[in-house]
Backbone as a ProteinNet text record, in pm:
[ID]
protein_1_A
[PRIMARY]
MKQSTKFGLKLAGVVGAATYAGTLLGGLAAYQVAMHVSDAQKQRGRERSRAENTEIENFWYFKQPKQQWMIQSFDGLNLVATYIPNPKTIGRLAILAHGLGHSREQMIPYARIFMSLGYDVLMPDARSFGDSQGHTIGYGWLDRLDYERWITMALSQLGLDIDIVLMGISMGPPRSWRLVVSRYRRMLKLLWRIAVMRIFMMKRSSD
[TERTIARY]
7030.9	7141.5	7151	7240.8	7246.6	7247.1	7202.1	7197.8	7362.6	7422.3	7557.3	7655.2	7613.7	7678.1	7631.8	7503.3	7456	7558.9	7565.9	7625.5	7782.6	7812.8	7969.9	7992.8	7896.6	7884.8	7878.8	7797.8	7739.3	7878.5	7958.1	8034.5	8200.1	8202.9	8307.5	8262.3	8144.5	8105.9	8123.6	8095.9	8152.4	8269.9	8374.1	8503.5	8594.5	8507.7	8584.2	8558.1	8443	8388.4	8492.7	8508.7	8583.8	8740.7	8796.8	8917.9	8931.1	8842.2	8825	8837.4	8739.5	8752.9	8874.9	8947.2	9050.3	9136.7	9175.4	9264.1	9282.7	9123.6	9107.3	9166.8	9124.6	9142.8	9297.8	9373.8	9525.7	9592.7	9529.3	9587.1	9578.6	9484.4	9456	9550.5	9560.4	9652.1	9800	9841.6	9992.8	9968.2	9887.1	9923.6	9922.6	9847.7	9857.5	10005.1	10069.3	10180	10304.9	10284.1	10419.9	10396.5	10257.3	10286.1	10215	10120	10064.4	10121	10132.5	10193.4	10101.7	10073.5	9974.4	10017.4	9951.4	10026.9	10088.1	10071.2	10117.1	10260.3	10253.8	10402.6	10472.6	10426.6	10519	10590.5	10505.2	10528	10658.1	10645.7	10734.4	10857.7	10863.5	10974.9	11065.1	10991.4	11051.2	11148.6	11067	11132.5	11260	11241.8	11308.8	11448.6	11432.3	11543.4	11609.1	11573.5	11639.6	11716.1	11648.2	11684.7	11809	11843.4	11939.4	12062	12051.6	12141.8	12227.5	12365.4	12383.1	12339.2	12346.1	12297.6	12376.7	12495.2	12568.4	12546.6	12501.7	12466	12322.9	12243.1	12109.8	12119.1	12189.2	12228.6	12295	12384.3	12427.9	12318.1	12252.5	12137.2	12026.4	12013.2	11886	11986.5	12089.3	12150.1	12203.8	12153.3	12183.7	12057.2	12090.6	12024.9	11944.5	11830.7	11736.5	11655.5	11609	11495.2	11389.1	11279.7	11190.1	11166.8	11211.5	11127.6	11031.1	10959.2	10822.3	10784.7	10759.3	10716.2	10587.5	10531.4	10431.8	10443.8	10389.5	10416.9	10339.1	10345.5	10282.2	10131.8	10103	9978.1	9938.7	9994.9	9901.2	9955.4	10065.7	10098.1	10215.4	10206.8	10286	10401.4	10522.3	10651.4	10745.3	10811.1	10869	11015.1	11099.9	11244	11296.8	11397.1	11499.3	11641.5	11622.1	11763	11858.4	11991	12084.7	12192.5	12187.1	12293.4	12430.8	12523	12654.7	12713.5	12780.3	12821.6	12978.4	13023	13142.2	13121.8	13014	12992.4	13054.6	13089.4	13172.9	13108.3	12984.1	12875.4	12863.2	12820	12773	12671.5	12586.1	12465.9	12456.1	12424.7	12410.3	12261.1	12194.3	12082	12079.1	12027.9	12030.6	11887	11869.3	11790.5	11749.7	11664.1	11653	11597.1	11618.7	11573.7	11427.9	11396.4	11269.2	11236	11114.1	11074	11135	11194.5	11280.2	11225.9	11273.2	11251	11395.7	11362.9	11488.7	11610.9	11550.9	11633.4	11741	11719.5	11800.3	11921.9	11926	12038.2	12137.5	12107.6	12162.3	12303.5	12363.1	12495	12582.4	12505.3	12556.4	12563.7	12464.3	12455.5	12563.7	12615.3	12707	12826.3	12878.7	13003.8	12991.8	12876.2	12877.2	12893.9	12831.4	12853.4	13012.1	13087.7	13218.2	13288.2	13231.6	13311.3	13281.4	13198	13163.2	13021.6	12974.3	12820.4	12701.8	12621.8	12503.7	12404.2	12320	12241.3	12104.4	12024.4	11883.4	11843.7	11747.4	11720.1	11558.2	11528.6	11379.8	11324.8	11184.1	11114.6	11043.7	11069.6	10992.7	10839.9	10779.1	10651	10583.7	10520.7	10445.5	10529.3	10638.1	10761.9	10754.7	10763.2	10818.6	10695	10716.7	10633.4	10558.9	10609.1	10527.3	10407	10321.3	10208.8	10189.5	10087.5	10078	10088.5	10008.6	10024.8	10078.7	10112.6	10155.4	10284.4	10374.4	10521.7	10573.6	10636.1	10690.9	10760.2	10849.5	10956.7	11038.2	11049.8	11161.1	11083.4	10977.7	10917.6	10843.8	10764.7	10674.5	10848.3	10921	10990.4	11089.9	11109	11193.4	11169.1	11017.9	10965.1	10978.6	10963.9	10966	11122	11194	11334	11375.1	11307.2	11335.1	11267.9	11181.1	11125.4	11209.9	11244.7	11373.7	11478.8	11525.8	11634.4	11627.5	11501.2	11459.9	11453.4	11393.3	11379.6	11523	11604.8	11743.1	11824.4	11791.2	11856	11815.8	11661.3	11609.8	11655.1	11657.8	11698.5	11861.6	11918.2	12076.4	12152	12108	12179.4	12218.4	12192.5	12218.9	12361.7	12435	12595.8	12630.7	12540	12561.9	12581.3	12685.5	12713.4	12610.8	12521.6	12446.9	12518.2	12512.2	12535.1	12412.1	12382.7	12281.3	12348.3	12287.7	12322.2	12205.8	12200.2	12071.1	12123.2	12026	12030.9	11893.8	11920	11821.1	11793.5	11671.4	11660.5	11593.3	11516.9	11460.6	11554.8	11650	11700.3	11805.5	11889.5	11956.3	11868.2	11761.6	11679.4	11623.7	11572.4	11519.1	11612.4	11735.7	11822.7	11889.6	11857.6	11919.7	11843.1	11703.1	11623.8	11651.5	11668	11687.5	11815.6	11914.4	12068.5	12014	11953.3	11951.9	11903.7	11821.8	11773.7	11872.7	11965.3	12022.5	12171.2	12177.6	12337.4	12459.2	12433.3	12554.2	12550.1	12444.2	12444.1	12492	12469.6	12465	12605.5	12640.9	12748.2	12713.4	12706.9	12641.1	12699.4	12678.8	12720.4	12671.7	12683.4	12615.1	12629.3	12613.9	12610.3	12757.8	12859	13011.7	13023.4	12984.7	12978.5	12938.4	12817.8	12763.1	12860.3	12960.4	13058.5	13149.6	13169.7	13278	13272.8	13158.6	13111.1	13092	13022.3	13021	13161.9	13263.2	13377.6	13436.7	13423.6	13464.1	13414.7	13263	13208.4	13243.5	13277.5	13319.5	13448.4	13523.6	13681.6	13677.1	13563.4	13550.2	13482.5	13426.8	13374.8	13462
7746.2	7773.9	7884.2	7873.3	7962.2	8109.8	8195.9	8349.6	8392.6	8332.6	8393.3	8331.3	8201.2	8178.4	8264.2	8270	8393.8	8501.6	8568.2	8698.8	8695.7	8572.7	8534.4	8536	8466.6	8456.7	8601.8	8672.8	8776.4	8902.4	8897.3	8960.5	8934.4	8801.8	8773	8793.1	8786.4	8845.3	9006.8	9087.6	9216	9227.2	9167.7	9168.2	9122.2	9025.3	8970.5	9101.8	9135.3	9228.2	9376.4	9389.5	9537.3	9498.2	9384.6	9340.8	9343.4	9284.1	9280.6	9431.9	9511.2	9638	9709.8	9694.3	9741.2	9740.7	9583.6	9533.6	9611.2	9630.1	9675.7	9842.2	9893.1	10036.9	10050.7	9949	9959.7	9934.2	9848	9811.2	9936.6	9997.6	10126.6	10241.3	10249.9	10372.8	10314.4	10190.7	10168.9	10173.2	10158.9	10180.9	10316	10396.1	10541.2	10606.9	10559.9	10605.5	10528.2	10401.7	10326.2	10314.9	10306.5	10269.6	10403.3	10468.2	10563.2	10708.9	10739.1	10891.5	10967.3	11106.7	11174.8	11268.7	11353.8	11427.8	11529.3	11576.1	11683.9	11627.5	11503.3	11441.1	11405	11392.1	11376.6	11536.5	11620.9	11735.5	11796.4	11745.6	11788.7	11703.5	11614.5	11519.5	11550.3	11610.3	11691.9	11810.7	11902.5	12019.1	12005	11851.9	11813	11785.8	11714	11655.6	11767	11871.6	11993.6	12053.9	12067.4	12176.1	12091	11964.3	11891.1	11926.6	11958.6	11976.5	12117.4	12124.3	12290.4	12339.8	12481.6	12558.6	12521.8	12490.6	12461.4	12354	12244	12116.5	12112.4	12224	12237.2	12313.2	12402.7	12466.1	12396.6	12308.9	12234.4	12124.8	12057.5	12006.8	12074.7	12205.3	12275.8	12330.5	12341.7	12369.4	12229.2	12120.6	12008	11980	11919.1	11885.2	11746.4	11735.1	11661.3	11584.2	11475.6	11391.7	11338.5	11348.1	11261.9	11155.5	11033.8	10899.2	10845.8	10761.5	10731.3	10560.8	10501.9	10374.2	10348.2	10237.5	10198.7	10077.4	10090.2	9967.2	9839	9735.2	9611.7	9636.8	9718.5	9752	9876.9	9950	10067.4	10188.6	10188.2	10340.4	10398.5	10509.1	10567.7	10639.9	10601.4	10619	10704.2	10815.4	10929.1	10907.7	10952.7	10937.9	11046.9	11102.3	11209.3	11139.7	11140.8	11093.4	11197.5	11206.6	11273.2	11230.6	11276.9	11192.2	11262.7	11184.3	11266.6	11254.3	11362.7	11418	11327.9	11300.3	11230.8	11098.4	11010.4	10884.9	10786.4	10676.7	10555.7	10426.7	10438.8	10326.2	10256.3	10358.3	10331.8	10410.9	10346.9	10404.4	10403.9	10485.9	10480	10489.3	10406.1	10431	10458	10579.8	10606.8	10618.8	10535.4	10504	10613.9	10693.4	10806.4	10722.9	10766.4	10710.4	10731.7	10696.1	10691.8	10820.2	10887.7	11016.6	11144.7	11091	11192.6	11169.6	11221.7	11218.2	11204.6	11194.8	11179.6	11305.6	11426.9	11511.4	11490.1	11391.5	11371.6	11291.9	11260.7	11196.5	11294	11416.2	11511.9	11519.6	11505.5	11517	11387.5	11266.5	11153.3	11151.8	11201.6	11223.9	11287.1	11424.2	11491.7	11405.2	11329.5	11259.8	11146.7	11102.7	10972.8	11033.6	11152.4	11215	11274.6	11308.2	11327.9	11223.5	11096.7	10962.5	10900.6	10978.3	10939.7	10866.3	10863.2	10790.5	10867.3	10807.9	10863.1	10845.7	10886.2	10888.3	10891.5	10779.5	10765.6	10782.6	10891.9	10897.4	10886.6	10765	10752.8	10785.9	10860.2	10867.6	10722.9	10683.4	10546.4	10587.3	10475.9	10457.5	10521.7	10611.8	10725.4	10799.6	10857.9	10945.3	11044.4	11172.8	11291.8	11292.4	11244.1	11287.1	11129.3	11034.2	10901.7	10873.8	10815.6	10789.6	10702.5	10646.7	10590.8	10662.8	10603.4	10664.2	10532.2	10411.1	10334.7	10271.4	10300.5	10249.8	10112.3	10104.2	9966	9909.4	9976.9	9901.8	9796.9	9834.5	9743	9616.3	9580.6	9442.6	9461.4	9584.6	9630.1	9710.9	9744.9	9841.8	9749.3	9652.1	9557.2	9538.9	9512.8	9504.2	9621.5	9752.1	9860.1	9916.4	9843.9	9867.9	9760.5	9671.9	9569.9	9654.8	9696.7	9778.9	9895	9969.1	10077.7	10006.2	9920	9848.5	9802.8	9728.4	9703.3	9826.7	9940.2	10052.9	10098.6	10121.2	10174.3	10082	9941.5	9858.1	9896.9	9908	9926	10068.5	10165.4	10311.5	10307	10246.3	10262	10154.7	10062.3	9936.2	9838.8	9712.5	9589.7	9590	9647.7	9618.6	9733.6	9826.1	9933.6	9864	9898.2	9867.7	9957.7	9878.4	9942.4	9964	10047.8	10068.7	10065.2	10023.6	10080.9	10101.4	10217.9	10279.4	10349.1	10322.5	10384.9	10400.6	10493.6	10499.2	10465.6	10443.5	10411.1	10248.3	10219.7	10064.9	9990.1	10045.1	9970.5	9921.4	9988.7	9955.1	9803.9	9795	9643.9	9562.5	9579.1	9462.8	9410.4	9506.9	9481.9	9446.4	9484.7	9480.1	9344.1	9256.5	9129.5	9030.7	9057.3	8986.8	9024.9	9171.6	9230.4	9150	9159.6	9114.7	8952.5	8878.1	8722	8714.9	8832.8	8808	8874.7	8987	9070.4	9034	8932	8907.1	8935.3	8915.1	8941.6	9099.8	9172.4	9304.8	9420.7	9380.3	9474.9	9444	9582.9	9595.1	9678.5	9593	9642.1	9706.1	9834.4	9902.4	9865	9804.4	9812.5	9956.1	9934.8	10031.9	10087.6	9975.6	10028	10132.7	10115	10213.9	10379.4	10353	10481.8	10545.5	10483.8	10545.2	10627.4	10535.2	10585.3	10710.3	10703.6	10826.8	10950.7	10903.5	11035	11091.8	10996.6	11054.9	11132.8	11099.2	11150.2	11269.6	11295.2	11417.6	11523.2	11480.8	11575.3	11613.4	11551.4	11562.3	11663.5	11684.6	11760.1	11911	11907	12035.4	12146.2
13451.1	13440.3	13560.6	13674.8	13771	13719.7	13810.8	13793.2	13794.5	13863.2	13863.8	13744	13696.6	13569.2	13433.6	13452.4	13331.1	13349.3	13453.4	13470.8	13440.3	13479.2	13434.7	13274.9	13222	13075.6	12994.6	13044.9	12995.7	13017.1	13122.2	13167.2	13053.9	13046.2	12958.9	12823.3	12801.6	12658.1	12631.2	12729	12721.5	12738.3	12811.2	12815.3	12676.9	12604.6	12491.2	12369.7	12362.7	12263.9	12295.5	12437.6	12436.7	12408.1	12426.6	12389.3	12228.6	12173	12015	11947.9	11999.9	11980.9	12007.1	12108.5	12160.6	12075.8	12021.8	11932.6	11785.7	11759.9	11603.3	11613.3	11722.2	11738.6	11774.7	11831.6	11847.3	11720.8	11646.6	11512.3	11411.7	11423.5	11332.2	11386.2	11511.1	11561.1	11494	11526.7	11472.3	11341.6	11273.4	11115.3	11093.9	11154.8	11131.2	11168	11266.9	11318.4	11238.2	11212.1	11136	10998.5	10944.1	10813.7	10706.1	10775.2	10700.3	10678.6	10536.2	10512	10448.6	10517	10457.7	10364.8	10291	10196.6	10262.9	10350.2	10450.4	10505	10511.9	10580.2	10459.9	10307.7	10212.7	10171.4	10183.7	10167.6	10266.8	10389.1	10482.1	10472.6	10418.5	10383	10270.4	10164.3	10063.5	10125	10224.3	10263.1	10360.5	10408.7	10503.1	10437.3	10302.3	10243.8	10194.7	10136.7	10077.6	10189.1	10312.3	10429.1	10477.7	10471.2	10524.5	10412.7	10303.9	10207.3	10234.8	10188	10181.9	10054.2	10057.5	9965.1	9835.6	9851.1	9728.2	9652.8	9735.7	9690	9605.5	9686.4	9613.5	9493.1	9462.8	9380.9	9267.6	9288.7	9196.8	9131.9	9228.5	9152.1	9080.3	9117.1	9033.4	8897.8	8870.8	8740.5	8655.3	8713.5	8648.2	8525.1	8398.5	8323.4	8347.8	8375.1	8434.5	8379.6	8377.8	8305.3	8416.5	8414.9	8478.1	8424.7	8499.3	8476.6	8527.8	8491.7	8579.4	8545.3	8640.1	8618.9	8684	8675.6	8744.3	8795.6	8941.9	9023.6	9002.4	9032.5	9027.6	9059.8	9171.9	9225.8	9178.2	9059.5	9006.2	9045.2	9127	9161.8	9064	9027.3	8941.2	9063.5	9027.3	9086.4	9002.5	9039.9	8977.8	9014.3	8916.5	8964.8	8885.4	8912.9	8832.2	8798.7	8669	8604.4	8548.8	8592.6	8542.3	8486.8	8318.1	8254.3	8295.2	8270.8	8285.4	8158.5	8118.9	7991.9	7968.5	8097.1	8111.5	8139.8	8125.2	8154.7	8093	8188.8	8135	8150.4	8126.1	8101.7	8247.3	8338.6	8472.7	8545.8	8590.2	8633.6	8794.7	8880.8	9019.9	9063	9122.4	9147.6	9329.5	9357.5	9481.8	9562.1	9666.6	9732.7	9878.4	9887.2	10013.7	10114.4	10233.3	10366.2	10408.5	10511.2	10577.1	10607	10550.7	10584.1	10511.7	10398.8	10309.9	10156.8	10086.1	9928.6	9869.7	9725.3	9641.9	9661.8	9693.5	9723	9839.6	9924.5	10020.5	9970.1	9829.2	9756.3	9684.1	9682.6	9626.8	9620.5	9762.7	9801.9	9764	9745.4	9689.2	9524.2	9481.3	9334.7	9293.6	9371.4	9302.2	9315.1	9397.7	9437.3	9303.8	9299.4	9165.2	9041.6	9034.2	8920.3	8884.1	8975.2	8988	8942	8981.4	8928.7	8790	8724.5	8617.7	8574.6	8665.9	8670.5	8645.4	8541	8560.6	8699.8	8721.3	8848.8	8827.5	8908.7	8900.4	9046.2	9072	9206.8	9227.8	9249.9	9275.5	9390.4	9367	9512.5	9571.1	9668.6	9712.5	9702.1	9694.6	9714.4	9845.7	9831	9937.7	9980.2	9904	9945.3	9803.4	9868.6	9735.6	9656.2	9500	9419.6	9367.5	9441.5	9391.9	9454.2	9392	9462.8	9582.4	9649	9764.4	9915.2	9967.4	10139.9	10240.2	10180.6	10279.9	10270.4	10371.8	10377.9	10313.7	10231.6	10182.2	10288.5	10374.3	10457	10389	10274.3	10186.5	10120.5	10184.4	10101.5	9953.8	9961.2	9832.1	9768.5	9812.7	9735.7	9660	9709.7	9624.2	9475.1	9464.8	9352.3	9253.1	9324.2	9268.4	9211.5	9261.4	9235.6	9112.6	9088.4	8992.7	8871.4	8873.2	8763.2	8732.1	8825.2	8753.3	8704.7	8752.6	8695.9	8566.6	8523.6	8409.1	8309.3	8365.4	8269.4	8253.8	8350.7	8305.7	8204	8222.9	8133.8	7985.1	7989.5	7860.2	7809.8	7882.6	7821.2	7794.8	7894.5	7884.1	7814.1	7788.3	7731	7848.1	7782.7	7885.1	7911.2	7885	7918.3	8026.4	8078	8161.5	8311.3	8377.7	8505.7	8621.8	8707.3	8774.1	8952.6	8982.3	9151	9222.4	9336.9	9420.2	9538.1	9576	9700.3	9794.3	9920.3	9979	10139.4	10200.7	10343.3	10427.9	10547.3	10635.9	10625	10656.4	10687.4	10548.9	10468.2	10349	10263.4	10174.4	10064.4	10105.3	10202.9	10210.1	10227.2	10264.1	10271.1	10133.9	10059.3	9922.6	9848.1	9829.2	9754.6	9742	9872.2	9837.8	9755.8	9728.2	9649.4	9484.9	9497.6	9345.1	9291.8	9376.9	9343.8	9289	9350.5	9310.9	9172.1	9133.2	9021.2	8879.3	8937.8	8854.5	8873.7	8944.5	8958.4	8887.8	8773.3	8669.8	8627.2	8650.1	8618.7	8718.5	8833.3	8939.1	9016.8	9060.4	9177.7	9296.8	9401.9	9526.7	9606.6	9660	9796.3	9898.6	9993.6	10134.1	10206.1	10341.4	10432.8	10438.3	10434.2	10465.2	10352.8	10237.2	10120.8	10166.9	10206	10283.6	10349.9	10469	10549.5	10463.6	10354.5	10277.1	10212.1	10135.9	10063.2	10159.6	10272.9	10382.4	10395.5	10411.6	10423.1	10317.5	10229.9	10105.6	10099.2	10127	10115.1	10228.8	10343.9	10444.5	10403.1	10357.1	10314.3	10204.9	10110.6	10009.9	10044.7	10150.5	10212.9	10248.1
[MASK]
+++++++++++++++++++++++++++++++++++++++++++++++++++++++++++++++++++++++++++++++++++++++++++++++++++++++++++++++++++++++++++++++++++++++++++++++++++++++++++++++++++++++++++++++++++++++++++++++++++++++++++++++

């Protein structure tokens, strides 16, 4: 084999190895940026969620009688939610899903609105956010299975005849709920993003 050919093969091998290593490092960097959530980031998400609310909204939440609900995900994570019973309930439950980089406290303003309309409220921390375990963002794909378990628990605790409304913000909930609705079609009433805008307008008009 010619010397130039051997050199070319060695060079190709070095380039290939460098490309493979670069791909691995790039994938790791992308995971750290887009998928991984550290404990410090989870804490900042809690603080951000409370800071975005008004003092009146946070005080309202503080004085509500609350229960902590917990489920275990299919992959063994302990997931946490706040359940607020409504003394004037009319057999309805609103499950409120927070957005990316936040925690359940982000949904306090919406919980207040739903409570005024006679709903009980369930506010889960998504996997890898708030007090729920995990460090990998589900982006709706894994979360859809978590919401199925929250719905199952709600039906077990509150009765099969309860009406359930799902409402969320950001990118995860609308995708995951399409799959949830296909399973619980007769039990669920779904509010999509247009409902978020309507509720926001109601909130603004009540301030």
